[in-house]
Amino acid sequence: RVVRDARLAKNEQAAWNLIERYLQQHQYLTTPEAVKLVGKSAATTRRYLNKYVALGWLAKQGGNRDRTYHLVK
């Protein structure tokens, strides 16, 4: 499923599509894994992840060093 949401810029949309596909095959995603997956800086990737959490698409778990992200079902 490809989500098209007016609240996302094109690059945020592209990153979400990659992250969603990844999380359909894996239990969780870490920030370093997300950085590699979307090919953006750590700061940009964290901004994206925080936006997806705010939209209710991802849930975060753990502290700063061991944080993981999961799809909200």
PDB file of C-alpha atoms in Angstrom:
ATOM      1  CA  ARG A   1       0.000   0.000   0.000  1.00  0.00           C
ATOM      2  CA  VAL A   2       1.333   3.387  -0.942  1.00  0.00           C
ATOM      3  CA  VAL A   3       0.160   6.172   1.321  1.00  0.00           C
ATOM      4  CA  ARG A   4      -0.318   9.536  -0.365  1.00  0.00           C
ATOM      5  CA  ASP A   5      -0.732  12.242   2.209  1.00  0.00           C
ATOM      6  CA  ALA A   6      -0.877  15.993   1.611  1.00  0.00           C
ATOM      7  CA  ARG A   7       0.958  16.521   4.922  1.00  0.00           C
ATOM      8  CA  LEU A   8       4.131  15.015   3.431  1.00  0.00           C
ATOM      9  CA  ALA A   9       6.614  16.553   1.042  1.00  0.00           C
ATOM     10  CA  LYS A  10       7.749  14.328  -1.853  1.00  0.00           C
ATOM     11  CA  ASN A  11      10.966  13.299  -0.106  1.00  0.00           C
ATOM     12  CA  GLU A  12       9.095  12.543   3.134  1.00  0.00           C
ATOM     13  CA  GLN A  13       6.634  10.458   1.129  1.00  0.00           C
ATOM     14  CA  ALA A  14       9.441   8.532  -0.574  1.00  0.00           C
ATOM     15  CA  ALA A  15      11.129   7.871   2.773  1.00  0.00           C
ATOM     16  CA  TRP A  16       7.838   6.695   4.313  1.00  0.00           C
ATOM     17  CA  ASN A  17       7.276   4.236   1.468  1.00  0.00           C
ATOM     18  CA  LEU A  18      10.736   2.718   2.062  1.00  0.00           C
ATOM     19  CA  ILE A  19      10.273   2.581   5.842  1.00  0.00           C
ATOM     20  CA  GLU A  20       6.813   1.059   5.623  1.00  0.00           C
ATOM     21  CA  ARG A  21       8.039  -1.657   3.234  1.00  0.00           C
ATOM     22  CA  TYR A  22      10.985  -2.401   5.524  1.00  0.00           C
ATOM     23  CA  LEU A  23       8.756  -2.670   8.596  1.00  0.00           C
ATOM     24  CA  GLN A  24       6.361  -5.029   6.843  1.00  0.00           C
ATOM     25  CA  GLN A  25       9.252  -7.512   6.765  1.00  0.00           C
ATOM     26  CA  HIS A  26      11.003  -6.640  10.057  1.00  0.00           C
ATOM     27  CA  GLN A  27       9.741  -6.167  13.619  1.00  0.00           C
ATOM     28  CA  TYR A  28      11.419  -2.826  14.176  1.00  0.00           C
ATOM     29  CA  LEU A  29      13.709  -0.171  12.737  1.00  0.00           C
ATOM     30  CA  THR A  30      16.502   1.756  14.452  1.00  0.00           C
ATOM     31  CA  THR A  31      17.563   5.281  13.528  1.00  0.00           C
ATOM     32  CA  PRO A  32      20.908   4.125  12.040  1.00  0.00           C
ATOM     33  CA  GLU A  33      19.050   1.544   9.939  1.00  0.00           C
ATOM     34  CA  ALA A  34      16.610   4.226   8.787  1.00  0.00           C
ATOM     35  CA  VAL A  35      19.490   6.563   7.839  1.00  0.00           C
ATOM     36  CA  LYS A  36      20.946   3.852   5.587  1.00  0.00           C
ATOM     37  CA  LEU A  37      17.538   2.953   4.195  1.00  0.00           C
ATOM     38  CA  VAL A  38      16.428   6.466   3.185  1.00  0.00           C
ATOM     39  CA  GLY A  39      19.872   7.850   2.337  1.00  0.00           C
ATOM     40  CA  LYS A  40      19.463  11.118   4.260  1.00  0.00           C
ATOM     41  CA  SER A  41      21.419  12.622   7.151  1.00  0.00           C
ATOM     42  CA  ALA A  42      20.738  11.425  10.688  1.00  0.00           C
ATOM     43  CA  ALA A  43      19.073  14.751  11.562  1.00  0.00           C
ATOM     44  CA  THR A  44      16.767  14.639   8.530  1.00  0.00           C
ATOM     45  CA  THR A  45      15.918  10.992   9.146  1.00  0.00           C
ATOM     46  CA  ARG A  46      15.067  11.690  12.801  1.00  0.00           C
ATOM     47  CA  ARG A  47      12.847  14.579  11.694  1.00  0.00           C
ATOM     48  CA  TYR A  48      11.029  12.233   9.312  1.00  0.00           C
ATOM     49  CA  LEU A  49      10.658   9.533  11.976  1.00  0.00           C
ATOM     50  CA  ASN A  50       9.304  12.049  14.488  1.00  0.00           C
ATOM     51  CA  LYS A  51       6.777  13.260  11.919  1.00  0.00           C
ATOM     52  CA  TYR A  52       5.583   9.706  11.237  1.00  0.00           C
ATOM     53  CA  VAL A  53       5.207   9.180  14.998  1.00  0.00           C
ATOM     54  CA  ALA A  54       3.203  12.433  15.275  1.00  0.00           C
ATOM     55  CA  LEU A  55       0.950  11.273  12.415  1.00  0.00           C
ATOM     56  CA  GLY A  56       0.317   8.013  14.301  1.00  0.00           C
ATOM     57  CA  TRP A  57       1.957   5.797  11.685  1.00  0.00           C
ATOM     58  CA  LEU A  58       4.934   4.720  13.824  1.00  0.00           C
ATOM     59  CA  ALA A  59       5.368   4.049  17.518  1.00  0.00           C
ATOM     60  CA  LYS A  60       8.710   4.609  19.199  1.00  0.00           C
ATOM     61  CA  GLN A  61      10.080   2.567  22.045  1.00  0.00           C
ATOM     62  CA  GLY A  62      13.182   2.902  24.193  1.00  0.00           C
ATOM     63  CA  GLY A  63      15.555   5.722  25.044  1.00  0.00           C
ATOM     64  CA  ASN A  64      17.690   7.828  22.743  1.00  0.00           C
ATOM     65  CA  ARG A  65      20.473   5.267  22.347  1.00  0.00           C
ATOM     66  CA  ASP A  66      18.307   2.175  21.996  1.00  0.00           C
ATOM     67  CA  ARG A  67      15.186   3.640  20.370  1.00  0.00           C
ATOM     68  CA  THR A  68      13.277   1.486  17.925  1.00  0.00           C
ATOM     69  CA  TYR A  69      10.335   2.302  15.695  1.00  0.00           C
ATOM     70  CA  HIS A  70       7.409  -0.012  14.931  1.00  0.00           C
ATOM     71  CA  LEU A  71       4.428   0.209  12.577  1.00  0.00           C
ATOM     72  CA  VAL A  72       1.193   1.160  14.324  1.00  0.00           C
ATOM     73  CA  LYS A  73      -1.412  -1.428  13.470  1.00  0.00           C
TER      74      LYS A  73
END
